[in-house]
Coordinates of C-alpha atoms and ligand atoms in Angstrom, one line a residue:
M1 CA 0.1 0.1 0.6
K2 CA 1.4 2.9 -1.0
D3 CA 0.3 6.7 -0.4
K4 CA 1.2 10.7 -0.4
C5 CA 0.1 11.6 2.9
G6 CA 0.6 15.3 4.6
V7 CA 1.3 14.8 8.9
V8 CA 0.7 16.9 11.4
G9 CA 1.4 17.2 15.2
V10 CA 0.6 19.9 17.5
C11 CA 1.3 20.1 21.5
F12 CA -0.4 23.7 23.9
K13 CA 1.5 23.9 26.5
D14 CA -1.5 25.1 28.0
N15 CA -3.9 22.5 28.6
L16 CA -7.7 24.1 28.3
K17 CA -6.1 25.2 24.8
K18 CA -7.6 23.2 21.8
A19 CA -4.8 21.6 19.7
S20 CA -8.2 20.3 17.4
Y21 CA -7.9 24.4 15.0
S22 CA -4.7 24.3 14.7
I23 CA -4.1 21.0 13.5
Y24 CA -7.4 21.7 11.4
Y25 CA -5.8 25.0 9.7
S26 CA -2.4 23.0 9.0
L27 CA -4.5 20.4 7.3
L28 CA -5.5 22.3 5.2
S29 CA -2.6 23.6 3.6
L30 CA -1.2 19.9 3.4
Q31 CA -4.4 18.7 1.3
H32 CA -2.2 18.4 -1.8
R33 CA -1.1 16.0 -0.2
G34 CA -3.3 13.9 0.3
Q35 CA -7.4 14.3 -1.0
E36 CA -8.9 11.0 -0.1
S37 CA -9.3 11.0 3.4
T38 CA -8.4 12.8 7.0
G39 CA -8.4 12.4 10.7
I40 CA -7.5 13.8 13.2
V41 CA -6.9 12.6 17.1
T42 CA -6.9 14.4 19.9
R43 CA -5.5 13.8 23.8
K44 CA -7.0 15.3 27.2
K45 CA -5.6 13.7 29.9
N46 CA -6.0 9.7 29.5
G47 CA -9.0 10.5 27.4
F48 CA -8.5 10.2 23.3
F49 CA -10.7 12.4 20.8
S50 CA -10.8 10.6 17.1
E51 CA -12.6 11.6 14.2
K52 CA -12.3 10.7 10.6
G53 CA -13.9 10.4 6.9
M54 CA -13.5 9.7 3.7
G55 CA -12.9 13.1 1.3
L56 CA -11.3 16.7 2.1
V57 CA -10.3 18.3 5.2
N58 CA -13.2 21.2 4.8
E59 CA -15.8 18.7 4.2
I60 CA -15.0 16.6 7.3
F61 CA -14.9 18.3 10.2
T62 CA -18.1 21.3 11.0
F63 CA -17.1 24.3 14.3
D64 CA -18.5 21.5 16.2
S65 CA -16.8 18.5 15.8
L66 CA -13.3 20.6 16.3
D67 CA -15.4 21.5 18.7
S68 CA -15.5 18.0 20.2
L69 CA -12.1 17.2 20.4
D70 CA -10.9 18.0 23.4
G71 CA -6.7 18.1 24.7
N72 CA -4.1 19.8 24.1
A73 CA -2.1 17.6 22.4
G74 CA -3.2 15.7 19.0
I75 CA -2.3 14.8 15.5
G76 CA -4.3 14.9 12.3
H77 CA -3.3 13.1 9.1
V78 CA -4.0 13.8 5.1
R79 CA -4.2 10.9 2.9
Y80 CA -4.3 9.8 -0.9
S81 CA -4.2 5.9 -0.9
T82 CA -3.2 4.8 -4.9
M83 CA -5.2 1.1 -4.1
G84 CA -8.3 0.8 -6.5
A85 CA -10.9 1.0 -4.1
S86 CA -11.4 4.0 -0.8
Q87 CA -11.8 2.5 2.4
I88 CA -12.6 4.8 5.9
E89 CA -10.6 1.2 7.4
N90 CA -7.2 2.5 6.0
A91 CA -8.2 6.8 7.2
Q92 CA -5.2 7.8 9.5
P93 CA -4.5 8.5 12.7
F94 CA -5.5 4.8 13.6
V95 CA -5.6 4.4 16.9
V96 CA -5.1 1.4 19.1
R97 CA -6.1 0.6 22.2
H98 CA -3.4 -1.6 23.9
S99 CA -3.3 -3.6 28.0
S100 CA -1.6 0.1 28.8
G101 CA -3.2 2.3 27.7
T102 CA -4.0 3.7 23.7
L103 CA -1.6 4.6 20.5
A104 CA -2.8 6.4 18.2
I105 CA -0.6 7.6 14.7
G106 CA -0.3 8.8 11.4
H107 CA 1.8 7.9 8.2
N108 CA 3.4 9.2 5.2
G109 CA 5.6 7.2 3.0
N110 CA 6.1 4.1 2.1
I111 CA 6.8 0.6 3.9
V112 CA 9.1 -1.7 1.3
N113 CA 9.2 -4.8 3.7
A114 CA 5.8 -4.1 5.4
E115 CA 4.4 -7.8 3.9
E116 CA 6.9 -9.6 6.0
L117 CA 6.0 -7.8 9.1
R118 CA 2.5 -8.4 8.5
H119 CA 2.9 -11.8 8.0
A120 CA 4.6 -12.7 11.3
L121 CA 3.2 -10.1 13.3
K122 CA -0.2 -12.3 12.3
A123 CA 1.6 -15.4 12.8
S124 CA 2.2 -14.4 16.6
G125 CA -1.7 -13.2 16.8
S126 CA -2.4 -9.5 15.8
I127 CA -5.4 -8.8 14.1
F128 CA -5.4 -6.5 11.4
V129 CA -8.4 -3.9 11.1
S130 CA -6.6 -2.4 7.6
T131 CA -4.1 -3.4 4.6
S132 CA -2.5 -0.2 5.0
D133 CA 1.1 -0.6 6.3
T134 CA 1.0 1.5 9.3
E135 CA -0.8 0.1 11.5
I136 CA 2.1 -2.9 11.2
I137 CA 3.8 0.7 12.8
A138 CA 1.4 0.6 15.3
H139 CA 1.4 -3.4 16.0
L140 CA 5.7 -3.3 16.0
I141 CA 5.6 -0.4 17.9
I142 CA 3.1 -1.7 21.2
R143 CA 4.9 -5.0 21.3
E144 CA 7.9 -3.8 22.2
H145 CA 6.0 -1.4 25.4
L146 CA 4.5 -3.8 26.2
K147 CA 7.9 -5.5 27.0
G148 CA 8.2 -2.7 29.8
K149 CA 10.3 -0.2 26.9
D150 CA 9.6 3.4 26.9
F151 CA 8.0 4.8 23.8
V152 CA 11.5 6.1 22.7
E153 CA 13.4 2.6 23.2
S154 CA 10.2 0.6 21.6
I155 CA 10.1 3.6 18.1
A156 CA 13.9 2.8 18.6
E157 CA 13.8 -0.7 18.1
V158 CA 11.0 -0.8 15.6
M159 CA 12.7 1.4 13.2
K160 CA 15.9 -0.9 13.0
K161 CA 13.1 -3.4 11.7
L162 CA 11.4 -0.8 8.8
V163 CA 12.8 -0.7 5.8
G164 CA 11.3 1.9 3.7
S165 CA 10.6 5.8 3.5
Y166 CA 8.5 7.0 6.8
S167 CA 7.8 10.3 8.8
L168 CA 5.2 10.0 11.6
V169 CA 3.4 11.9 14.4
I170 CA 2.9 8.8 16.8
L171 CA -0.2 10.2 20.0
T172 CA 0.3 8.6 23.5
D173 CA -0.9 8.5 26.7
N174 CA 1.8 11.2 27.9
A175 CA 3.8 12.1 24.3
I176 CA 4.1 13.5 20.9
Y177 CA 6.5 12.0 19.0
A178 CA 7.7 12.8 15.3
V179 CA 9.9 10.5 13.8
R180 CA 11.9 10.5 10.4
D181 CA 12.9 7.5 8.3
P182 CA 16.9 6.9 8.4
L183 CA 17.5 8.6 4.4
G184 CA 15.0 11.5 5.2
I185 CA 13.1 10.4 2.0
R186 CA 9.9 13.0 2.8
P187 CA 9.7 15.3 4.5
L188 CA 9.4 16.7 8.1
V189 CA 9.5 19.9 10.0
L190 CA 9.1 21.2 12.9
G191 CA 8.1 24.8 14.4
N192 CA 7.3 26.7 17.8
L193 CA 3.9 28.1 18.1
E194 CA 5.8 31.2 19.7
G195 CA 6.4 29.3 22.7
R196 CA 3.5 28.9 23.3
G197 CA 4.0 24.9 22.1
Y198 CA 4.9 23.1 19.3
I199 CA 4.6 21.7 16.0
V200 CA 5.9 19.2 13.8
A201 CA 4.2 18.5 9.7
S202 CA 5.3 17.2 6.5
E203 CA 5.6 20.7 5.4
T204 CA 6.3 24.1 6.1
V205 CA 3.3 25.5 4.5
A206 CA 1.5 23.8 7.9
L207 CA 3.8 25.7 10.0
D208 CA 2.7 28.9 8.6
V209 CA -0.5 29.4 8.1
V210 CA -0.9 28.3 12.3
G211 CA 2.1 31.3 12.4
A212 CA 4.5 28.5 14.0
K213 CA 8.0 29.9 13.5
Y214 CA 9.4 27.0 11.8
V215 CA 12.4 25.6 14.4
R216 CA 14.5 23.0 12.0
N217 CA 14.0 20.1 9.5
V218 CA 13.1 16.4 11.8
K219 CA 16.2 14.5 10.9
P220 CA 16.8 11.9 10.0
G221 CA 16.8 8.7 11.8
E222 CA 15.8 11.0 14.0
I223 CA 12.4 10.5 16.8
L224 CA 11.8 14.4 18.7
E225 CA 9.7 13.6 21.8
I226 CA 7.6 16.6 23.0
D227 CA 5.6 16.0 26.4
N228 CA 2.8 16.8 27.5
Y229 CA 4.4 20.1 29.1
C230 CA 5.8 20.7 26.0
S231 CA 9.6 19.7 27.0
L232 CA 11.4 18.9 23.8
N233 CA 13.9 15.4 23.5
S234 CA 15.9 15.1 20.6
H235 CA 16.8 10.9 19.9
R236 CA 18.6 10.2 17.3
V237 CA 18.8 6.6 16.9
I238 CA 20.8 5.8 13.5
R239 CA 23.2 8.2 10.9
L240 CA 24.0 7.3 8.1
P241 CA 26.7 8.4 5.6
K242 CA 24.2 9.7 3.0
K243 CA 20.2 11.0 2.8
A244 CA 18.2 10.2 0.4
Y245 CA 15.8 13.1 0.1
C246 CA 13.1 12.4 -2.5
M247 CA 13.2 15.2 -5.6
F248 CA 10.0 14.8 -6.5
E249 CA 8.7 17.1 -3.7
Y250 CA 11.0 19.9 -5.1
V251 CA 9.3 19.0 -8.3
Y252 CA 6.1 18.4 -8.2
F253 CA 4.4 17.5 -4.7
A254 CA 5.4 20.5 -2.2
R255 CA 4.0 23.1 -2.1
P256 CA 6.4 26.4 -4.2
D257 CA 5.9 28.3 -0.9
S258 CA 7.3 25.6 1.4
V259 CA 11.4 25.0 2.5
L260 CA 12.7 21.6 2.5
N261 CA 15.3 20.5 3.9
D262 CA 15.8 24.2 4.5
I263 CA 16.3 24.8 0.6
P264 CA 12.5 26.6 -1.2
V265 CA 10.8 24.7 -3.1
Y266 CA 9.6 28.2 -5.3
K267 CA 13.4 28.8 -5.8
V268 CA 14.0 25.5 -7.0
R269 CA 11.4 25.5 -9.9
E270 CA 12.3 28.6 -10.6
R271 CA 15.9 27.6 -11.4
I272 CA 14.4 24.8 -13.0
G273 CA 12.8 26.7 -15.6
E274 CA 16.7 28.9 -16.0
F275 CA 18.2 26.2 -16.6
I276 CA 15.9 24.7 -19.6
G277 CA 15.8 28.0 -20.9
L278 CA 18.9 28.5 -20.8
N279 CA 20.0 26.5 -22.6
D280 CA 17.2 27.2 -25.5
D281 CA 17.7 27.9 -29.1
I282 CA 14.2 27.6 -29.6
E283 CA 12.4 29.9 -31.6
A284 CA 8.9 31.4 -30.5
D285 CA 6.2 34.2 -29.1
I286 CA 6.1 33.2 -25.5
V287 CA 6.1 30.7 -23.0
S288 CA 3.2 29.4 -20.4
P289 CA 2.9 27.5 -17.8
I290 CA 0.2 24.2 -17.2
P291 CA -1.1 25.8 -14.2
D292 CA -0.6 25.9 -11.1
S293 CA 2.3 24.3 -10.8
A294 CA 4.4 25.3 -13.5
I295 CA 4.3 28.5 -13.0
P296 CA 7.5 28.9 -11.9
S297 CA 9.2 27.8 -13.5
A298 CA 7.9 29.0 -17.1
L299 CA 8.9 32.2 -15.0
G300 CA 12.6 31.2 -14.8
Y301 CA 12.3 30.2 -17.8
S302 CA 11.1 33.5 -19.6
R303 CA 13.7 35.4 -17.8
A304 CA 16.4 32.8 -18.9
S305 CA 15.2 32.8 -22.6
K306 CA 14.0 36.3 -22.8
I307 CA 10.6 34.8 -24.1
P308 CA 7.5 36.7 -22.8
Y309 CA 5.3 35.1 -19.9
R310 CA 1.9 34.7 -21.1
E311 CA -0.5 32.8 -19.8
T312 CA -2.7 30.7 -22.1
L313 CA -4.0 28.3 -19.8
I314 CA -7.3 29.4 -16.5
R315 CA -7.6 26.8 -14.0
N316 CA -10.7 26.5 -13.0
R317 CA -10.3 26.5 -8.6
Y318 CA -13.5 25.2 -8.4
V319 CA -13.9 22.0 -9.9
G320 CA -11.9 20.5 -6.6
R321 CA -12.5 16.8 -6.5
T322 CA -13.2 15.2 -10.5
F323 CA -9.9 14.0 -10.4
I324 CA -9.7 11.2 -7.8
L325 CA -13.1 9.7 -9.1
P326 CA -11.4 6.8 -11.1
E327 CA -13.5 6.2 -14.6
Q328 CA -11.2 7.1 -17.4
E329 CA -14.0 9.4 -19.2
A330 CA -14.6 11.0 -15.4
R331 CA -10.9 11.9 -15.6
E332 CA -11.7 13.6 -19.3
L333 CA -13.6 15.7 -18.9
A334 CA -11.9 16.9 -15.4
V335 CA -9.4 17.8 -17.7
K336 CA -11.0 19.7 -20.1
L337 CA -13.7 21.1 -16.7
K338 CA -10.2 22.2 -15.2
L339 CA -8.4 23.8 -17.6
N340 CA -9.4 25.8 -20.6
P341 CA -7.7 27.9 -23.2
I342 CA -7.5 31.5 -23.6
A343 CA -8.3 31.8 -27.3
G344 CA -7.1 34.8 -27.8
E345 CA -3.6 34.3 -26.8
V346 CA -3.5 31.0 -28.6
K347 CA -4.3 32.1 -32.1
G348 CA -1.4 31.9 -34.0
K349 CA 1.1 31.6 -31.9
K350 CA 4.1 29.9 -31.4
I351 CA 4.3 28.6 -27.7
V352 CA 6.8 27.0 -25.1
L353 CA 4.5 25.0 -22.8
F354 CA 6.4 24.3 -19.2
D355 CA 5.1 21.7 -17.6
D356 CA 6.8 19.9 -14.1
S357 CA 6.7 16.6 -15.1
I358 CA 5.2 14.3 -17.8
V359 CA 4.6 10.7 -16.3
R360 CA 2.1 8.8 -18.5
G361 CA 1.8 11.5 -21.4
T362 CA -1.9 11.5 -21.0
T363 CA -2.1 15.3 -19.6
S364 CA 0.9 16.7 -21.6
S365 CA -1.2 15.6 -25.1
R366 CA -4.7 16.7 -24.3
I367 CA -3.0 19.9 -23.1
I368 CA -1.3 20.2 -26.8
G369 CA -4.6 18.9 -28.1
L370 CA -6.6 21.8 -26.6
L371 CA -3.8 24.0 -27.5
K372 CA -3.3 23.5 -31.2
G373 CA -7.6 23.1 -31.7
A374 CA -7.4 27.1 -29.7
G375 CA -5.2 27.5 -32.9
A376 CA -2.1 27.4 -31.4
K377 CA 0.7 27.4 -34.6
E378 CA 3.1 25.4 -32.4
V379 CA 3.6 24.1 -29.2
H380 CA 7.1 24.0 -27.3
M381 CA 6.9 21.3 -24.3
R382 CA 9.8 22.4 -22.1
V383 CA 9.8 19.8 -18.9
G384 CA 11.2 20.3 -15.2
C385 CA 11.6 16.7 -14.0
P386 CA 14.1 14.8 -15.9
P387 CA 12.5 11.1 -17.9
I388 CA 10.4 9.6 -15.5
K389 CA 11.9 6.0 -15.7
S390 CA 10.7 3.6 -13.0
R391 CA 8.1 3.9 -10.3
C392 CA 8.4 4.9 -7.0
N393 CA 8.1 2.5 -4.2
L394 CA 9.0 5.3 -1.9
G395 CA 5.9 7.3 -1.1
I396 CA 4.9 8.6 -4.1
N397 CA 1.9 7.6 -6.7
M398 CA 3.5 6.3 -9.9
P399 CA 2.0 3.9 -12.4
T400 CA 2.8 0.9 -13.6
N401 CA 6.7 1.0 -15.1
E402 CA 4.6 -0.1 -18.4
E403 CA 2.6 3.2 -18.3
L404 CA 5.2 5.6 -17.5
I405 CA 5.8 6.8 -21.1
A406 CA 9.9 7.3 -20.6
N407 CA 10.2 4.0 -20.0
N408 CA 10.6 2.5 -23.0
K409 CA 10.4 5.3 -25.6
T410 CA 13.1 7.9 -26.8
V411 CA 12.7 11.5 -26.3
E412 CA 11.2 12.1 -30.7
E413 CA 9.2 8.8 -29.8
M414 CA 7.6 10.4 -27.0
R415 CA 7.7 13.9 -28.6
E416 CA 5.2 11.7 -31.2
E417 CA 3.6 9.9 -29.0
I418 CA 1.9 13.6 -26.8
G419 CA 1.3 15.5 -30.7
A420 CA 4.6 18.5 -29.8
D421 CA 6.1 20.4 -32.3
S422 CA 9.7 20.0 -29.5
L423 CA 10.4 18.2 -26.6
K424 CA 13.0 19.0 -24.5
Y425 CA 13.8 17.6 -20.2
L426 CA 15.7 18.8 -18.0
S427 CA 19.2 16.9 -17.3
I428 CA 19.5 15.3 -14.5
E429 CA 22.9 16.6 -13.6
S430 CA 20.9 20.3 -14.0
L431 CA 18.1 19.0 -12.0
I432 CA 20.5 18.3 -8.8
E433 CA 22.3 21.6 -9.6
A434 CA 18.8 23.3 -9.3
I435 CA 18.3 21.7 -5.8
G436 CA 21.3 22.9 -4.7
M437 CA 21.6 20.0 -2.8
E438 CA 24.3 17.3 -3.1
D439 CA 23.5 14.3 -5.5
R440 CA 24.6 11.4 -3.1
N441 CA 21.8 13.5 -0.9
L442 CA 18.9 12.6 -2.8
C443 CA 16.8 9.8 -4.0
T444 CA 16.7 10.2 -7.8
G445 CA 15.4 6.4 -8.4
C446 CA 12.5 7.4 -10.4
L447 CA 14.9 8.5 -13.0
T448 CA 17.4 5.9 -12.4
G449 CA 15.9 2.9 -11.8
K450 CA 18.7 2.9 -9.3
Y451 CA 16.8 3.8 -5.6
P452 CA 18.4 4.1 -1.7
I453 CA 16.8 1.1 -0.6
D454 CA 16.6 -2.3 -2.9
I455 CA 13.5 -3.1 -3.6
S456 CA 13.6 -5.8 -5.3
K457 CA 14.6 -8.3 -2.1
Y458 CA 10.6 -7.4 -0.4
E459 CA 7.7 -9.2 -1.5
Q460 CA 5.1 -5.7 -2.7
V461 CA 1.8 -6.6 -2.7
K462 CA -0.6 -6.5 -6.0
L463 CA 0.1 -2.8 -7.6
P464 CA -2.0 0.2 -7.1
V465 CA -4.2 2.1 -9.2
Y466 CA -2.6 5.1 -10.1
M467 CA -4.7 8.6 -10.5
K468 CA -4.1 11.9 -10.8
K469 CA -4.7 14.9 -10.2
Ligands
AMP1 P1 0.4 12.2 -16.5 O1 -0.7 13.0 -17.5 O2 0.4 10.9 -16.4 O3 1.7 12.5 -17.7 O4 1.0 13.0 -15.4 C1 1.7 14.8 -15.5 C2 1.4 15.5 -14.9 O5 0.3 15.8 -13.8 C3 2.4 16.7 -14.5 O6 1.3 17.9 -15.2 C4 1.7 16.7 -13.1 O7 1.6 17.6 -12.6 C5 1.1 15.9 -12.9 N1 1.4 14.8 -12.0 C6 2.9 14.1 -11.5 N2 2.8 13.4 -10.6 C7 1.9 13.1 -10.4 C8 1.7 12.2 -9.1 N3 2.0 11.5 -8.9 N4 0.4 12.4 -8.8 C9 -1.0 12.8 -9.6 N5 -0.1 14.2 -10.4 C10 0.7 14.4 -10.7

């Protein structure tokens, strides 16, 4: 089971202050990380309160429901599973009651050895209510805890068994724990609620919205413990010589106003555009983004190439959730509903069209069709992510290798398939330079097929269905 998700945890010193509202606003700002289900679990003294549902954050929670989520500490989650059926059982955070208390957990990432761990747990009597790998983590932690270990020791023990990517928020009777896998694959940051408490979240935008100050990244291999009085303890349990920050967070997944691993995403996307623009010799009238994700790159390209930036496509922001409708027809309708060309800007123009990435190629081919249908003379496709050749097993929702357009085609074949007059991708070297991080600290597995973890050694569950925005 693979999820692209967002997590948040909040603890206020003042135990009369409700964490649920801050969690709610943070989840709203992380909505891009998952639109299928959402949940909040809070804790007051020893009582836990939980609400989960299938849908968007603002569809699930009401003022009344937030008010009834009592307590100064809590965690929240947004989830977009890639499994065919959407199931409420898989909505997070998971709450597990055990003989010495309660534990709630929210996870962003993918546990590669989940099946082995699940078989072993089942064989020794564990019962699962979901198909999610997150529930496995909860069971493993509780098992260690029931042997008499404290939670930091228990989590540390479980981290040694987990293979894969995980940014976790865990709520127990006495603390919140924020945990990041030893390679730091998925993001996780810490913020200070102006001395009133702490927040941990997948991205800094979740801190901004509640007025929290960014403190730092949760370090790869670190367990950050925020106890009930909001004192902070760091336990760096695993320290590896390299990291594997996901490059796709910079390219597409994270919000442009987030700062990931101390690098502003917007700047990276601008540089991506600049790097392609600097080396491009195409003659065009305008450069235009596929909104919204490609806007910073198209601006960077325009600056570097001196080709004027113009919008040619307008996104309807109110269409909402059509993209998660499963049928192909519904998704095709969603594209038309979502993007409409500005006829007057397009007619007779030679357009450089920028997109952040091409996955299956269906979006670019449809949009090139839209622009040509509106009278574009030429459409030259420029792509901010090098060809995606291999499916991610570390937490980004992607189709099978066979469905990836770049998996078995040359650039010329892809150009022909999407109907562009020319097609250029950013190189892997330029991408790494645009991110500005040492190559050995980035995961570029979906571009090179070389992952920081050898996935082939582990049994994988049936391939998830890819559904895109
Ligand atoms: P495709 O039509 O499959 O080529 O999808 C590429 C488009 O979807 C690009 O415009 C991206 O902005 C967006 N995209 C890229 N990766 C994903 C993903 N994992 N989930 C949803 N949308 C994506």
